[in-house]
Amino acid sequence: MNSPRYATNCVERFLDYVKIDTQSREDSDSFPSTPGQLVLLQRLHDELKALGLADVTLDAHGYVFATVPATSSKKDVPVIGLLAHVDTSPEMSGLGVKPIIHCNYWGQDLVFPDDPSAVIGFNDNPHLAGQIGNDIITASGTTLLGADNKAGVAEIMGAVEYLLSHPEIAHGPLRIGFTPDEEVGRGTAHFDVAAFGAYCAYTMDGETLGELQVETFSADAITVTFHGLNTHPGFAKGRMVNAIKVAADFIGRLPKATLSPETTAGYAGFVHPYVMDAGVEKTSVKLLVRDFATARLGEMEQLVERLAQEAAAAYPGARAEVRVEQSYRNMKEVLEHHPDVVENACEAFRRAGLEPRIEPIRGGTDGSRLSFMGLPTPNIFAGEHNFHSRYEWISTSDMHKAVEVIIELCRVWEERASG
Ligand SMILES: [Zn+2]
């Protein structure tokens, strides 16, 4: 492996952070949703203080903010932010993570000591081909690794520490933010954009080396509730209206060859039923509606409304109610108005020797919501692969590259400020 341009302890930090169980939970009423997240947030707060950052705060909701003071003599360098989330996915245990370093990777299948039946196959993981000679970190077979998003946390910490010990690198003020509960969709619920006080920010939460994400789905959530009439089944003739059957009829009417996750890719959107709560009296179906063009969401919502009413009409006495909630919007609609945010990131990638790969994300990020809350926030690769599973892996070489991109990004913003 080539030695990194900026030598930091981001890997050591990462190996340390993954040992703290920060799994978030959907069904929790507290914020953050789990106490383990606060353990890491408190730890990061203390480490930022010890490093000597200014304005280090841990607020009532667990958000950690801090400032790396400017080293530039220019007065109008914009404040830029760097963000990562501390929680890990509810889909796989994050308790007792034992990180393993597979040194000098030579193209083998990666096997796990704690479950030899689990394998990260070279042939099934095309990105491994680019990692020959690098060191790869995995978990041990029974937990996820937590590179999503502790790699981002560690990269930001590494870059911050480097900048503090190299005041000759000219940069403007940097705001650092570590956030809880991204994986359960509440990462921005209590994010105080005004207190963060940055012109723009970057989440370090993308996947493969070189990825820069500036475009996400726009998404809404729909709940369709069918009302029927329940009676004793022995005496139901001519009276019972079974809401389960109405819901099944509705689902059968949804497009099959198009407009579904299993039949679309690239820029094509979908309507996706994903949860059903079924009873004779009442059955509700939850659906995700997603497309890159926000206007298309409205069309799909009309389709859902029409199909729901048609299904209800086929069962006299049944009734359908449709409720739409906004989830998030394509960040591109905001970033278009701030071309410097994307251009400066592209320039930082090139200075780090990477051609930025800008691809639309078929999902959302915290940055999608933050962008619409007034903080334009694209997403930069952190090097995470196979996230939310025990097959997660990351290469230390990619982590060092992410640190390099952060430092170059700070330089570019400073150079391009007028004075
Ligand atoms: Zn993530």
PDB file of C-alpha atoms in Angstrom, residues 5-218:
ATOM      1  CA  ARG A   5      -0.372  11.750   1.820  1.00  0.00           C
ATOM      2  CA  TYR A   6      -1.639  12.899   5.211  1.00  0.00           C
ATOM      3  CA  ALA A   7      -0.642  10.497   7.977  1.00  0.00           C
ATOM      4  CA  THR A   8      -3.397  10.363  10.574  1.00  0.00           C
ATOM      5  CA  ASN A   9      -4.643   7.909  13.173  1.00  0.00           C
ATOM      6  CA  CYS A  10      -8.055   7.554  11.513  1.00  0.00           C
ATOM      7  CA  VAL A  11      -7.722   3.744  11.344  1.00  0.00           C
ATOM      8  CA  GLU A  12      -6.830   3.400  15.034  1.00  0.00           C
ATOM      9  CA  ARG A  13      -9.732   5.655  15.925  1.00  0.00           C
ATOM     10  CA  PHE A  14     -12.055   3.581  13.753  1.00  0.00           C
ATOM     11  CA  LEU A  15     -10.965   0.290  15.382  1.00  0.00           C
ATOM     12  CA  ASP A  16     -11.748   1.893  18.710  1.00  0.00           C
ATOM     13  CA  TYR A  17     -15.136   3.425  17.853  1.00  0.00           C
ATOM     14  CA  VAL A  18     -16.569   0.217  16.348  1.00  0.00           C
ATOM     15  CA  LYS A  19     -16.259  -1.513  19.731  1.00  0.00           C
ATOM     16  CA  ILE A  20     -18.966   0.734  21.179  1.00  0.00           C
ATOM     17  CA  ASP A  21     -22.447  -0.664  20.479  1.00  0.00           C
ATOM     18  CA  THR A  22     -24.399   2.214  18.929  1.00  0.00           C
ATOM     19  CA  GLN A  23     -27.194   0.306  17.211  1.00  0.00           C
ATOM     20  CA  SER A  24     -30.272   2.532  16.859  1.00  0.00           C
ATOM     21  CA  ARG A  25     -33.860   1.339  17.311  1.00  0.00           C
ATOM     22  CA  GLU A  26     -37.022   2.067  15.347  1.00  0.00           C
ATOM     23  CA  ASP A  27     -39.382   1.396  18.247  1.00  0.00           C
ATOM     24  CA  SER A  28     -37.840   3.689  20.832  1.00  0.00           C
ATOM     25  CA  ASP A  29     -39.452   6.856  22.190  1.00  0.00           C
ATOM     26  CA  SER A  30     -36.230   8.351  23.482  1.00  0.00           C
ATOM     27  CA  PHE A  31     -33.787  10.500  21.553  1.00  0.00           C
ATOM     28  CA  PRO A  32     -31.215   9.278  20.779  1.00  0.00           C
ATOM     29  CA  SER A  33     -33.104   6.004  20.432  1.00  0.00           C
ATOM     30  CA  THR A  34     -30.474   4.025  22.384  1.00  0.00           C
ATOM     31  CA  PRO A  35     -28.066   4.913  25.231  1.00  0.00           C
ATOM     32  CA  GLY A  36     -25.048   3.382  23.457  1.00  0.00           C
ATOM     33  CA  GLN A  37     -25.063   6.207  20.941  1.00  0.00           C
ATOM     34  CA  LEU A  38     -24.643   8.704  23.772  1.00  0.00           C
ATOM     35  CA  VAL A  39     -21.591   6.802  24.999  1.00  0.00           C
ATOM     36  CA  LEU A  40     -19.843   7.395  21.683  1.00  0.00           C
ATOM     37  CA  LEU A  41     -21.176  10.955  21.330  1.00  0.00           C
ATOM     38  CA  GLN A  42     -19.891  11.824  24.808  1.00  0.00           C
ATOM     39  CA  ARG A  43     -16.565  10.230  23.927  1.00  0.00           C
ATOM     40  CA  LEU A  44     -16.291  12.281  20.700  1.00  0.00           C
ATOM     41  CA  HIS A  45     -17.240  15.430  22.602  1.00  0.00           C
ATOM     42  CA  ASP A  46     -14.426  14.752  25.089  1.00  0.00           C
ATOM     43  CA  GLU A  47     -11.912  13.939  22.350  1.00  0.00           C
ATOM     44  CA  LEU A  48     -12.728  17.128  20.433  1.00  0.00           C
ATOM     45  CA  LYS A  49     -12.258  19.110  23.642  1.00  0.00           C
ATOM     46  CA  ALA A  50      -8.969  17.387  24.355  1.00  0.00           C
ATOM     47  CA  LEU A  51      -7.776  18.185  20.828  1.00  0.00           C
ATOM     48  CA  GLY A  52      -8.440  21.843  21.605  1.00  0.00           C
ATOM     49  CA  LEU A  53     -11.390  22.606  19.305  1.00  0.00           C
ATOM     50  CA  ALA A  54     -13.562  25.619  20.088  1.00  0.00           C
ATOM     51  CA  ASP A  55     -17.303  25.678  20.934  1.00  0.00           C
ATOM     52  CA  VAL A  56     -17.522  21.953  21.647  1.00  0.00           C
ATOM     53  CA  THR A  57     -21.127  21.165  22.566  1.00  0.00           C
ATOM     54  CA  LEU A  58     -23.218  18.082  23.254  1.00  0.00           C
ATOM     55  CA  ASP A  59     -26.843  19.189  23.146  1.00  0.00           C
ATOM     56  CA  ALA A  60     -29.909  17.731  24.858  1.00  0.00           C
ATOM     57  CA  HIS A  61     -30.613  15.461  21.876  1.00  0.00           C
ATOM     58  CA  GLY A  62     -27.073  14.116  21.671  1.00  0.00           C
ATOM     59  CA  TYR A  63     -25.759  16.144  18.719  1.00  0.00           C
ATOM     60  CA  VAL A  64     -22.071  16.980  19.059  1.00  0.00           C
ATOM     61  CA  PHE A  65     -20.914  20.186  17.352  1.00  0.00           C
ATOM     62  CA  ALA A  66     -17.472  21.789  17.407  1.00  0.00           C
ATOM     63  CA  THR A  67     -15.376  24.335  15.526  1.00  0.00           C
ATOM     64  CA  VAL A  68     -11.920  24.081  14.022  1.00  0.00           C
ATOM     65  CA  PRO A  69     -10.880  27.743  14.012  1.00  0.00           C
ATOM     66  CA  ALA A  70      -9.691  29.265  10.741  1.00  0.00           C
ATOM     67  CA  THR A  71      -5.986  29.478   9.967  1.00  0.00           C
ATOM     68  CA  SER A  72      -6.469  31.687   6.904  1.00  0.00           C
ATOM     69  CA  SER A  73      -5.927  35.433   7.063  1.00  0.00           C
ATOM     70  CA  LYS A  74      -8.782  35.872   4.589  1.00  0.00           C
ATOM     71  CA  LYS A  75     -11.906  37.165   6.275  1.00  0.00           C
ATOM     72  CA  ASP A  76     -14.639  35.794   4.045  1.00  0.00           C
ATOM     73  CA  VAL A  77     -13.858  32.102   3.753  1.00  0.00           C
ATOM     74  CA  PRO A  78     -17.263  30.379   4.102  1.00  0.00           C
ATOM     75  CA  VAL A  79     -17.818  28.155   7.133  1.00  0.00           C
ATOM     76  CA  ILE A  80     -18.069  24.584   5.894  1.00  0.00           C
ATOM     77  CA  GLY A  81     -19.370  21.618   7.862  1.00  0.00           C
ATOM     78  CA  LEU A  82     -18.394  17.950   8.060  1.00  0.00           C
ATOM     79  CA  LEU A  83     -20.952  15.440   9.283  1.00  0.00           C
ATOM     80  CA  ALA A  84     -21.154  11.759  10.175  1.00  0.00           C
ATOM     81  CA  HIS A  85     -23.656   9.652  12.104  1.00  0.00           C
ATOM     82  CA  VAL A  86     -22.652   7.499  15.071  1.00  0.00           C
ATOM     83  CA  ASP A  87     -25.492   4.952  15.033  1.00  0.00           C
ATOM     84  CA  THR A  88     -25.435   1.591  13.270  1.00  0.00           C
ATOM     85  CA  SER A  89     -28.235  -0.265  11.515  1.00  0.00           C
ATOM     86  CA  PRO A  90     -31.043  -2.007  13.460  1.00  0.00           C
ATOM     87  CA  GLU A  91     -30.784  -4.802  10.878  1.00  0.00           C
ATOM     88  CA  MET A  92     -27.682  -6.444  12.365  1.00  0.00           C
ATOM     89  CA  SER A  93     -26.191  -6.610  15.842  1.00  0.00           C
ATOM     90  CA  GLY A  94     -23.426  -4.152  16.672  1.00  0.00           C
ATOM     91  CA  LEU A  95     -22.717  -5.635  20.107  1.00  0.00           C
ATOM     92  CA  GLY A  96     -19.207  -6.912  20.757  1.00  0.00           C
ATOM     93  CA  VAL A  97     -17.762  -6.009  17.345  1.00  0.00           C
ATOM     94  CA  LYS A  98     -14.313  -7.581  16.904  1.00  0.00           C
ATOM     95  CA  PRO A  99     -12.620  -5.789  14.006  1.00  0.00           C
ATOM     96  CA  ILE A 100     -10.142  -7.888  12.041  1.00  0.00           C
ATOM     97  CA  ILE A 101      -7.453  -6.489   9.762  1.00  0.00           C
ATOM     98  CA  HIS A 102      -6.712  -8.626   6.722  1.00  0.00           C
ATOM     99  CA  CYS A 103      -3.255  -7.309   5.849  1.00  0.00           C
ATOM    100  CA  ASN A 104      -1.926  -7.032   2.313  1.00  0.00           C
ATOM    101  CA  TYR A 105      -5.038  -8.344   0.557  1.00  0.00           C
ATOM    102  CA  TRP A 106      -4.169 -10.626  -2.354  1.00  0.00           C
ATOM    103  CA  GLY A 107      -7.562 -11.450  -3.841  1.00  0.00           C
ATOM    104  CA  GLN A 108      -8.661 -14.234  -1.524  1.00  0.00           C
ATOM    105  CA  ASP A 109     -12.194 -14.812  -0.197  1.00  0.00           C
ATOM    106  CA  LEU A 110     -12.372 -13.247   3.262  1.00  0.00           C
ATOM    107  CA  VAL A 111     -13.472 -15.726   5.942  1.00  0.00           C
ATOM    108  CA  PHE A 112     -14.610 -15.004   9.484  1.00  0.00           C
ATOM    109  CA  PRO A 113     -13.211 -16.735  12.571  1.00  0.00           C
ATOM    110  CA  ASP A 114     -16.528 -16.611  14.480  1.00  0.00           C
ATOM    111  CA  ASP A 115     -18.575 -18.100  11.642  1.00  0.00           C
ATOM    112  CA  PRO A 116     -16.559 -19.939   9.013  1.00  0.00           C
ATOM    113  CA  SER A 117     -19.712 -20.452   6.924  1.00  0.00           C
ATOM    114  CA  ALA A 118     -19.864 -16.714   6.210  1.00  0.00           C
ATOM    115  CA  VAL A 119     -17.568 -15.540   3.427  1.00  0.00           C
ATOM    116  CA  ILE A 120     -16.948 -12.275   1.606  1.00  0.00           C
ATOM    117  CA  GLY A 121     -16.316 -13.763  -1.820  1.00  0.00           C
ATOM    118  CA  PHE A 122     -13.874 -12.101  -4.186  1.00  0.00           C
ATOM    119  CA  ASN A 123     -16.150 -12.860  -7.140  1.00  0.00           C
ATOM    120  CA  ASP A 124     -19.292 -11.516  -5.445  1.00  0.00           C
ATOM    121  CA  ASN A 125     -17.645  -8.252  -4.407  1.00  0.00           C
ATOM    122  CA  PRO A 126     -16.345  -6.531  -7.547  1.00  0.00           C
ATOM    123  CA  HIS A 127     -14.864  -3.635  -5.563  1.00  0.00           C
ATOM    124  CA  LEU A 128     -12.389  -6.000  -3.888  1.00  0.00           C
ATOM    125  CA  ALA A 129     -10.473  -6.194  -7.169  1.00  0.00           C
ATOM    126  CA  GLY A 130      -9.313  -2.622  -6.644  1.00  0.00           C
ATOM    127  CA  GLN A 131      -7.954  -3.435  -3.180  1.00  0.00           C
ATOM    128  CA  ILE A 132      -5.051  -5.762  -3.974  1.00  0.00           C
ATOM    129  CA  GLY A 133      -2.135  -4.946  -1.676  1.00  0.00           C
ATOM    130  CA  ASN A 134      -4.325  -2.934   0.718  1.00  0.00           C
ATOM    131  CA  ASP A 135      -5.348  -3.734   4.288  1.00  0.00           C
ATOM    132  CA  ILE A 136      -9.015  -4.632   4.664  1.00  0.00           C
ATOM    133  CA  ILE A 137     -11.028  -4.457   7.869  1.00  0.00           C
ATOM    134  CA  THR A 138     -14.025  -6.709   8.543  1.00  0.00           C
ATOM    135  CA  ALA A 139     -15.942  -7.825  11.619  1.00  0.00           C
ATOM    136  CA  SER A 140     -15.578 -11.402  12.866  1.00  0.00           C
ATOM    137  CA  GLY A 141     -18.714 -13.021  11.421  1.00  0.00           C
ATOM    138  CA  THR A 142     -21.478 -12.475  13.980  1.00  0.00           C
ATOM    139  CA  THR A 143     -21.934  -8.683  13.935  1.00  0.00           C
ATOM    140  CA  LEU A 144     -21.825  -5.837  11.482  1.00  0.00           C
ATOM    141  CA  LEU A 145     -18.595  -3.823  11.378  1.00  0.00           C
ATOM    142  CA  GLY A 146     -20.068  -0.340  11.715  1.00  0.00           C
ATOM    143  CA  ALA A 147     -18.010   1.294   8.976  1.00  0.00           C
ATOM    144  CA  ASP A 148     -21.383   2.852   8.177  1.00  0.00           C
ATOM    145  CA  ASN A 149     -20.763   5.416   9.515  1.00  0.00           C
ATOM    146  CA  LYS A 150     -17.946   5.167  12.061  1.00  0.00           C
ATOM    147  CA  ALA A 151     -15.510   5.242   9.145  1.00  0.00           C
ATOM    148  CA  GLY A 152     -16.825   8.744   8.411  1.00  0.00           C
ATOM    149  CA  VAL A 153     -16.540   9.692  12.085  1.00  0.00           C
ATOM    150  CA  ALA A 154     -12.936   8.462  12.249  1.00  0.00           C
ATOM    151  CA  GLU A 155     -11.974  10.139   8.964  1.00  0.00           C
ATOM    152  CA  ILE A 156     -13.332  13.476  10.144  1.00  0.00           C
ATOM    153  CA  MET A 157     -11.533  13.100  13.494  1.00  0.00           C
ATOM    154  CA  GLY A 158      -8.304  12.183  11.702  1.00  0.00           C
ATOM    155  CA  ALA A 159      -8.562  15.186   9.385  1.00  0.00           C
ATOM    156  CA  VAL A 160      -9.380  17.518  12.281  1.00  0.00           C
ATOM    157  CA  GLU A 161      -6.403  16.332  14.281  1.00  0.00           C
ATOM    158  CA  TYR A 162      -4.143  16.741  11.261  1.00  0.00           C
ATOM    159  CA  LEU A 163      -5.352  20.271  10.527  1.00  0.00           C
ATOM    160  CA  LEU A 164      -4.870  21.310  14.154  1.00  0.00           C
ATOM    161  CA  SER A 165      -1.282  20.120  14.155  1.00  0.00           C
ATOM    162  CA  HIS A 166      -0.563  21.694  10.736  1.00  0.00           C
ATOM    163  CA  PRO A 167      -1.536  25.364  11.050  1.00  0.00           C
ATOM    164  CA  GLU A 168       0.452  26.070   7.870  1.00  0.00           C
ATOM    165  CA  ILE A 169      -2.490  24.604   5.936  1.00  0.00           C
ATOM    166  CA  ALA A 170      -4.698  27.613   5.260  1.00  0.00           C
ATOM    167  CA  HIS A 171      -8.410  26.982   5.746  1.00  0.00           C
ATOM    168  CA  GLY A 172     -11.538  28.792   6.885  1.00  0.00           C
ATOM    169  CA  PRO A 173     -13.645  27.921   9.910  1.00  0.00           C
ATOM    170  CA  LEU A 174     -14.789  24.293   9.945  1.00  0.00           C
ATOM    171  CA  ARG A 175     -17.831  23.045  11.786  1.00  0.00           C
ATOM    172  CA  ILE A 176     -17.886  19.414  12.889  1.00  0.00           C
ATOM    173  CA  GLY A 177     -21.135  17.572  13.598  1.00  0.00           C
ATOM    174  CA  PHE A 178     -21.718  14.036  14.885  1.00  0.00           C
ATOM    175  CA  THR A 179     -25.342  12.939  14.851  1.00  0.00           C
ATOM    176  CA  PRO A 180     -27.520  10.092  16.197  1.00  0.00           C
ATOM    177  CA  ASP A 181     -30.322   7.957  14.695  1.00  0.00           C
ATOM    178  CA  GLU A 182     -29.648   8.294  10.970  1.00  0.00           C
ATOM    179  CA  GLU A 183     -30.419   4.632  10.368  1.00  0.00           C
ATOM    180  CA  VAL A 184     -33.927   4.985  11.778  1.00  0.00           C
ATOM    181  CA  GLY A 185     -34.638   8.067   9.673  1.00  0.00           C
ATOM    182  CA  ARG A 186     -34.487  10.584  12.498  1.00  0.00           C
ATOM    183  CA  GLY A 187     -30.914  11.849  12.120  1.00  0.00           C
ATOM    184  CA  THR A 188     -31.998  15.368  11.327  1.00  0.00           C
ATOM    185  CA  ALA A 189     -35.084  15.503  13.562  1.00  0.00           C
ATOM    186  CA  HIS A 190     -33.391  17.764  16.102  1.00  0.00           C
ATOM    187  CA  PHE A 191     -30.488  19.065  14.015  1.00  0.00           C
ATOM    188  CA  ASP A 192     -30.145  22.768  14.809  1.00  0.00           C
ATOM    189  CA  VAL A 193     -29.082  24.259  11.479  1.00  0.00           C
ATOM    190  CA  ALA A 194     -28.812  27.768  12.936  1.00  0.00           C
ATOM    191  CA  ALA A 195     -26.589  26.600  15.804  1.00  0.00           C
ATOM    192  CA  PHE A 196     -24.451  24.628  13.364  1.00  0.00           C
ATOM    193  CA  GLY A 197     -23.986  27.865  11.454  1.00  0.00           C
ATOM    194  CA  ALA A 198     -22.320  26.685   8.254  1.00  0.00           C
ATOM    195  CA  TYR A 199     -22.739  27.799   4.646  1.00  0.00           C
ATOM    196  CA  CYS A 200     -22.815  24.182   3.488  1.00  0.00           C
ATOM    197  CA  ALA A 201     -21.790  20.766   4.785  1.00  0.00           C
ATOM    198  CA  TYR A 202     -20.636  17.361   3.562  1.00  0.00           C
ATOM    199  CA  THR A 203     -21.745  14.045   5.032  1.00  0.00           C
ATOM    200  CA  MET A 204     -18.904  11.496   4.939  1.00  0.00           C
ATOM    201  CA  ASP A 205     -21.266   8.563   4.457  1.00  0.00           C
ATOM    202  CA  GLY A 206     -20.895   7.322   0.882  1.00  0.00           C
ATOM    203  CA  GLU A 207     -19.676   3.948  -0.228  1.00  0.00           C
ATOM    204  CA  THR A 208     -16.963   3.397  -2.821  1.00  0.00           C
ATOM    205  CA  LEU A 209     -13.755   5.398  -3.268  1.00  0.00           C
ATOM    206  CA  GLY A 210     -14.424   8.388  -5.523  1.00  0.00           C
ATOM    207  CA  GLU A 211     -18.196   8.603  -5.004  1.00  0.00           C
ATOM    208  CA  LEU A 212     -19.744  12.043  -4.722  1.00  0.00           C
ATOM    209  CA  GLN A 213     -23.492  12.063  -4.282  1.00  0.00           C
ATOM    210  CA  VAL A 214     -25.428  15.186  -5.149  1.00  0.00           C
ATOM    211  CA  GLU A 215     -28.737  13.690  -6.184  1.00  0.00           C
ATOM    212  CA  THR A 216     -31.135  11.518  -4.175  1.00  0.00           C
ATOM    213  CA  PHE A 217     -34.658  10.277  -4.552  1.00  0.00           C
ATOM    214  CA  SER A 218     -37.574  12.445  -3.547  1.00  0.00           C
TER     215      SER A 218
END
